[in-house]
XYZ file of N, CA, C and O in Angstrom:
520
model
N -188.326 127.731 288.231
C -187.624 126.634 289.115
C -186.086 126.495 288.157
O -185.160 125.745 288.429
N -186.499 126.765 286.847
C -185.274 126.053 285.731
C -183.848 127.147 286.234
O -182.650 126.479 286.097
N -183.863 127.905 286.543
C -183.007 128.701 286.896
C -182.421 128.376 287.944
O -181.144 128.307 288.409
N -182.848 128.136 289.667
C -182.464 127.875 290.675
C -182.274 126.366 290.306
O -180.981 126.471 291.189
N -182.208 125.402 289.506
C -181.780 124.252 289.274
C -180.393 124.893 288.435
O -179.151 124.176 288.734
N -180.047 125.455 287.536
C -179.150 125.798 287.081
C -177.935 126.093 287.720
O -177.014 126.214 287.791
N -178.416 127.334 289.074
C -177.490 127.880 289.974
C -176.995 126.739 290.818
O -175.502 126.402 290.852
N -177.768 125.300 290.941
C -177.282 124.670 292.147
C -176.498 123.770 291.143
O -175.555 122.994 291.808
N -176.315 123.366 289.653
C -176.028 122.565 288.955
C -174.564 123.455 289.000
O -173.272 122.845 288.634
N -174.123 124.582 289.146
C -173.570 125.100 288.802
C -172.387 125.627 290.131
O -170.742 126.072 290.369
N -173.069 126.060 290.954
C -172.188 126.652 292.547
C -171.282 125.191 292.940
O -171.572 124.064 293.165
N -169.997 125.761 293.059
C -168.862 124.646 293.472
C -168.382 125.085 294.767
O -167.872 125.733 295.134
N -168.929 124.488 296.272
C -168.855 124.689 297.696
C -167.737 124.671 298.007
O -167.041 124.970 298.722
N -166.639 123.735 297.491
C -165.370 123.452 297.526
C -164.524 124.527 297.454
O -163.736 125.202 297.961
N -164.731 125.154 295.935
C -163.666 126.202 295.525
C -164.758 127.572 296.387
O -163.509 128.220 296.849
N -165.322 127.650 296.741
C -165.968 128.922 297.558
C -165.351 128.760 298.960
O -164.803 129.961 299.566
N -165.636 127.568 299.474
C -165.217 127.102 300.443
C -163.162 127.588 300.760
O -163.054 128.173 301.908
N -162.641 126.887 299.803
C -161.069 127.399 299.551
C -160.582 128.616 299.200
O -159.768 128.964 300.276
N -161.291 129.202 298.675
C -161.110 130.588 298.023
C -161.595 131.919 299.394
O -160.908 132.828 299.698
N -163.267 131.653 299.947
C -163.661 132.667 301.143
C -163.075 132.225 302.167
O -162.345 133.023 302.882
N -163.083 130.885 302.470
C -162.368 130.754 304.310
C -160.847 130.140 303.633
O -161.179 129.798 305.203
N -160.608 129.793 303.269
C -158.994 129.648 303.090
C -159.113 128.262 304.088
O -158.049 127.937 304.480
N -160.272 127.452 303.270
C -160.178 126.109 304.030
C -160.220 125.566 305.574
O -159.928 124.632 305.942
N -161.488 126.573 306.216
C -160.797 127.014 307.219
C -162.692 126.298 308.052
O -163.029 126.394 309.286
N -163.460 125.403 306.550
C -164.842 125.414 307.254
C -164.743 124.561 306.013
O -164.282 123.851 305.376
N -166.238 123.684 306.316
C -166.886 122.643 305.230
C -168.124 122.910 304.397
O -168.326 123.944 304.764
N -167.900 122.684 303.299
C -168.803 122.940 302.116
C -170.027 122.669 302.843
O -170.092 122.163 303.552
N -171.221 123.651 302.767
C -172.191 123.106 303.054
C -173.738 122.732 301.715
O -173.368 123.732 301.485
N -173.931 121.401 302.211
C -174.580 120.903 301.412
C -176.446 121.167 301.612
O -177.261 120.385 301.293
N -176.526 121.648 302.491
C -178.380 122.019 303.420
C -178.619 123.258 303.883
O -177.454 123.730 303.960
N -179.482 123.188 304.212
C -179.638 124.536 304.961
C -178.730 124.351 306.110
O -179.000 125.692 307.167
N -178.907 122.894 306.797
C -178.495 123.203 308.250
C -177.432 122.332 308.224
O -177.035 121.578 307.471
N -176.655 122.846 308.991
C -174.611 123.228 309.042
C -174.653 121.651 309.850
O -175.641 120.722 310.956
N -173.434 120.796 309.495
C -173.478 119.777 310.171
C -173.099 119.837 311.759
O -172.594 120.587 312.470
N -173.933 118.692 312.574
C -173.885 118.805 313.878
C -175.199 119.008 314.417
O -175.311 119.432 315.452
N -175.526 119.610 313.682
C -176.776 120.513 313.903
C -178.032 119.551 313.398
O -178.220 119.172 312.334
N -179.167 118.895 314.611
C -179.864 118.155 314.308
C -180.688 118.595 313.181
O -181.250 119.809 313.356
N -181.639 118.183 312.184
C -181.863 117.610 311.110
C -180.518 118.396 310.019
O -181.423 118.399 308.717
N -179.285 118.255 310.093
C -178.256 118.118 308.801
C -178.606 117.159 307.548
O -178.712 115.751 308.432
N -178.472 117.184 306.592
C -178.532 116.532 305.569
C -177.534 117.406 304.561
O -176.805 117.923 304.517
N -177.574 115.756 303.833
C -176.428 116.495 302.670
C -177.470 116.639 301.263
O -177.254 116.201 300.108
N -178.925 116.840 301.314
C -179.977 116.916 300.237
C -179.009 117.659 298.790
O -179.466 117.232 297.458
N -178.452 118.863 298.938
C -178.053 119.589 297.448
C -177.038 118.744 297.098
O -177.329 118.630 296.042
N -175.992 117.893 297.226
C -175.396 117.258 297.084
C -176.066 115.926 296.538
O -175.657 115.267 295.213
N -176.560 115.375 297.268
C -177.274 114.267 296.606
C -178.278 114.333 295.483
O -178.407 113.266 294.887
N -179.104 115.539 295.728
C -179.941 115.673 294.007
C -178.838 116.085 293.116
O -179.410 115.950 292.135
N -178.116 117.208 293.524
C -177.052 117.953 292.324
C -175.924 117.486 292.339
O -175.152 117.552 291.074
N -174.575 116.686 293.057
C -173.844 116.202 293.344
C -172.741 117.087 292.729
O -172.894 118.485 292.740
N -171.349 116.691 291.798
C -170.379 117.685 291.902
C -170.935 118.975 290.869
O -171.850 118.329 289.847
N -170.356 120.240 290.583
C -170.636 121.341 289.872
C -170.700 120.428 288.077
O -169.665 120.283 288.040
N -171.836 120.808 287.687
C -171.913 120.640 286.077
C -172.827 121.355 285.434
O -174.089 121.976 285.405
N -171.488 122.900 284.697
C -172.677 123.448 283.775
C -173.097 123.278 282.603
O -173.916 123.332 282.505
N -172.424 121.812 282.041
C -173.300 121.156 280.694
C -174.777 121.006 281.311
O -175.482 121.189 280.140
N -174.852 120.147 282.742
C -176.436 119.753 282.815
C -176.958 121.104 283.028
O -178.170 121.057 282.986
N -176.090 122.461 283.395
C -177.108 123.747 284.164
C -177.428 123.825 282.704
O -178.546 124.293 282.768
N -176.811 124.287 281.351
C -176.724 124.226 280.457
C -178.097 123.499 279.749
O -179.297 124.545 279.047
N -178.086 122.492 279.834
C -179.005 121.469 279.204
C -180.122 122.024 279.811
O -181.686 122.456 278.877
N -180.466 122.444 281.325
C -181.746 122.638 282.051
C -182.407 124.042 281.609
O -183.387 124.293 280.917
N -181.317 124.998 281.562
C -181.738 126.461 280.943
C -182.478 126.384 279.455
O -183.809 127.025 279.387
N -181.631 125.487 279.090
C -182.157 125.189 276.893
C -183.769 124.573 277.088
O -184.453 125.210 276.858
N -183.633 123.871 277.689
C -185.123 123.043 277.683
C -185.757 123.533 278.452
O -187.133 123.654 277.957
N -185.514 124.338 278.724
C -187.336 125.481 279.942
C -186.827 127.308 278.599
O -187.774 127.671 278.799
N -186.354 126.856 277.949
C -186.481 128.033 276.509
C -185.693 129.162 276.790
O -185.682 130.139 276.891
N -184.810 128.964 277.954
C -183.332 130.634 278.105
C -182.412 129.824 277.477
O -181.769 129.013 277.911
N -182.026 130.798 276.387
C -180.725 130.889 275.905
C -179.672 132.112 275.915
O -178.587 131.433 276.155
N -180.564 133.168 276.350
C -179.500 134.089 277.274
C -178.899 134.232 278.512
O -179.948 133.432 279.099
N -177.914 134.425 278.704
C -177.592 135.090 279.797
C -178.617 135.449 281.094
O -179.308 136.501 279.957
N -178.926 134.545 282.288
C -180.036 135.307 282.911
C -179.064 136.171 283.656
O -177.890 136.330 284.461
N -179.708 137.241 284.309
C -179.306 138.362 284.522
C -179.787 138.272 286.079
O -181.450 138.268 286.230
N -179.448 138.265 286.978
C -179.762 138.048 287.990
C -179.096 139.420 288.864
O -178.418 139.473 288.919
N -180.050 140.445 290.125
C -179.202 140.521 291.348
C -179.309 139.626 293.058
O -180.246 139.602 292.588
N -178.414 139.627 292.761
C -178.203 139.366 294.424
C -177.697 140.563 295.425
O -177.029 140.939 295.091
N -178.637 140.351 296.740
C -178.372 141.559 297.595
C -177.917 140.266 298.954
O -177.908 139.203 298.954
N -177.335 141.598 299.412
C -176.385 140.808 300.662
C -176.096 141.840 301.494
O -176.426 143.347 301.162
N -176.599 141.532 302.651
C -176.151 142.522 303.891
C -174.742 143.035 304.445
O -174.170 142.152 304.551
N -174.441 144.633 304.575
C -173.070 144.713 305.076
C -172.591 144.712 306.486
O -171.235 144.594 306.682
N -173.434 144.532 307.517
C -172.891 144.641 308.509
C -173.437 143.324 309.313
O -173.848 144.099 310.626
N -173.906 142.609 309.234
C -174.867 141.465 309.583
C -173.583 140.494 310.032
O -173.872 139.408 310.996
N -173.388 139.437 308.877
C -173.380 137.949 309.043
C -171.733 137.891 309.285
O -170.603 136.840 308.875
N -171.113 138.902 309.091
C -168.955 138.980 308.791
C -168.457 139.315 307.798
O -169.334 139.760 307.042
N -167.398 139.732 307.916
C -166.490 140.295 306.294
C -166.798 139.102 305.648
O -166.392 139.356 305.003
N -166.874 137.601 305.753
C -166.612 137.224 304.825
C -168.286 137.433 304.334
O -167.904 136.559 302.916
N -169.089 137.677 303.976
C -170.107 137.815 302.958
C -170.603 138.490 301.966
O -170.364 137.672 301.010
N -169.431 139.153 301.925
C -169.271 140.148 300.429
C -168.155 139.231 299.307
O -168.366 138.719 298.546
N -167.073 138.719 300.074
C -166.002 138.048 299.111
C -166.957 136.260 298.606
O -166.740 135.703 297.665
N -167.807 136.094 299.464
C -169.056 134.869 299.308
C -170.090 135.355 298.109
O -169.919 134.527 297.187
N -170.452 136.312 298.370
C -171.075 137.055 297.096
C -170.542 136.912 295.499
O -170.790 136.632 294.595
N -169.334 137.566 295.946
C -168.464 137.705 294.729
C -167.821 136.132 294.231
O -167.768 136.225 293.010
N -167.714 135.587 294.798
C -167.340 134.450 294.604
C -168.612 133.173 293.625
O -167.888 133.072 292.748
N -169.498 133.673 294.312
C -171.066 132.954 293.547
C -171.466 133.692 292.334
O -171.198 133.300 291.201
N -171.024 135.459 292.606
C -170.918 136.050 290.737
C -169.490 135.353 290.105
O -170.462 135.166 289.229
N -168.833 134.951 290.393
C -167.569 134.865 289.970
C -167.714 133.331 289.183
O -167.944 133.248 287.843
N -168.488 132.404 289.938
C -168.803 131.093 289.521
C -169.993 131.331 288.026
O -169.929 130.475 287.427
N -170.992 131.949 288.356
C -171.891 132.270 287.709
C -171.865 132.358 286.296
O -172.336 131.875 285.533
N -171.011 133.735 286.429
C -170.982 134.386 285.247
C -169.283 133.404 284.905
O -169.616 133.290 283.094
N -168.671 132.994 284.992
C -167.988 132.082 284.576
C -168.398 130.723 283.408
O -167.903 130.243 282.145
N -169.685 130.232 284.094
C -171.046 129.374 283.450
C -171.169 130.157 282.182
O -171.275 129.418 281.134
N -171.083 131.211 281.927
C -171.463 131.969 280.962
C -172.880 132.162 280.501
O -173.847 132.440 279.391
N -173.968 131.657 282.148
C -174.827 131.454 281.632
C -175.789 132.650 282.309
O -177.213 132.800 282.386
N -174.697 133.039 283.127
C -175.106 134.160 284.046
C -174.636 135.364 284.396
O -173.457 135.562 283.774
N -175.442 136.881 283.964
C -174.831 138.039 284.166
C -175.403 138.371 285.484
O -176.667 138.865 285.920
N -174.532 138.608 286.777
C -174.637 138.764 288.067
C -174.677 140.125 288.009
O -173.500 140.431 288.265
N -175.473 140.996 289.231
C -175.003 141.664 289.675
C -175.522 142.025 291.303
O -175.937 141.515 291.132
N -174.137 142.728 291.844
C -174.230 142.698 293.268
C -174.759 143.408 293.788
O -174.312 144.919 293.164
N -175.536 143.935 294.812
C -176.119 144.816 295.636
C -175.942 144.653 297.044
O -176.209 143.493 297.239
N -176.024 145.782 297.750
C -175.827 145.142 299.534
C -176.512 146.852 300.220
O -176.316 147.552 299.391
N -176.735 146.600 301.667
C -177.032 147.421 301.986
C -176.949 147.296 303.754
O -176.679 145.993 303.902
N -176.913 148.032 304.511
C -176.643 147.696 306.006
C -178.014 147.068 306.617
O -179.266 147.232 305.491
N -177.795 146.221 307.424
C -179.054 145.459 307.850
C -180.433 146.062 308.246
O -181.264 145.634 307.625
N -180.379 146.920 308.866
C -181.782 147.828 308.341
C -181.813 147.971 307.428
O -183.457 147.284 307.458
N -181.738 148.474 306.703
C -182.336 148.890 305.339
C -182.090 147.436 304.592
O -184.187 147.596 303.618
N -181.598 146.297 304.579
C -182.038 145.292 304.126
C -182.932 144.601 304.629
O -183.495 143.586 303.959
N -182.836 144.421 305.882
C -184.218 143.595 307.013
C -185.331 143.886 306.005
O -186.568 143.413 305.866
N -186.018 145.294 305.984
C -186.415 146.259 305.504
C -186.812 145.683 303.699
O -188.258 144.920 303.794
N -185.951 145.411 303.332
C -185.654 145.147 301.991
C -186.358 144.069 301.866
O -187.534 143.685 300.639
N -186.146 143.103 302.336
C -186.044 141.644 302.079
C -187.453 141.028 302.991
O -188.340 139.986 301.914
N -188.285 141.420 303.613
C -189.504 141.649 304.266
C -190.283 141.751 303.571
O -191.361 141.294 303.564
N -190.279 142.736 302.722
C -190.914 143.744 301.632
C -190.543 142.787 300.038
O -191.950 143.337 299.653
N -190.228 141.955 300.074
C -190.122 141.178 299.039
C -189.559 141.942 298.068
O -189.396 141.600 296.822
N -188.246 143.063 298.418
C -187.966 143.749 297.634
C -186.427 142.951 296.866
O -185.916 143.553 295.797
N -185.713 141.921 297.759
C -184.786 141.330 296.987
C -185.438 139.828 296.847
O -185.265 139.011 297.009
N -185.597 139.605 295.376
C -185.514 138.270 294.620
C -184.542 137.555 295.217
O -184.850 136.232 295.673
N -183.463 137.825 295.084
C -182.311 136.925 295.220
C -181.776 137.345 296.715
O -180.878 138.687 296.320
N -181.325 137.010 297.654
C -180.865 137.397 298.883
C -180.501 136.474 299.967
O -180.341 135.833 299.549
N -179.202 136.866 300.664
C -177.976 136.363 301.515
C -178.275 136.423 302.418
O -178.957 137.609 303.051
N -179.181 135.504 303.346
C -179.246 135.570 305.008
C -178.576 134.614 305.893
O -178.033 133.509 305.483
N -178.467 134.336 306.872
C -178.210 133.566 307.782
C -178.614 133.431 308.808
O -179.789 133.720 309.307
N -178.392 132.820 309.802
C -178.543 132.231 310.825
C -177.514 131.644 312.159
O -176.465 131.525 311.753
N -178.000 131.596 313.180
C -176.921 131.652 314.501
C -177.258 130.257 315.249
O -179.037 130.464 315.681
N -177.287 128.764 315.556
C -177.559 127.963 315.938
C -177.326 128.237 317.070
O -176.803 129.241 317.654
């Protein structure tokens, strides 16, 4: 939980949208996009603006003092050409904090789907179509 919370405090959604989508999208602060029933801003309401200092305090309180090594998985051929740049920006932001050491891995959809279904990817990106 501390690692997840720290990540939530670090990710700068405004920067992600600006760099990956060049301002043609809006930052998402929930799992459900704006305009779809059930949309909220729960992530912003809970975590607010990015705060690396707060993330570090959370990890330190949990006894985590070394950079957290994680592998993030994404599919190469399912959700569009922005998927790889999204993950590269997340990697950049998290590593810039000094609190994380991220490795990116990818797989074609068929392999990726089998892997996440079997729990092989502790951290992976998925999408959905409204």
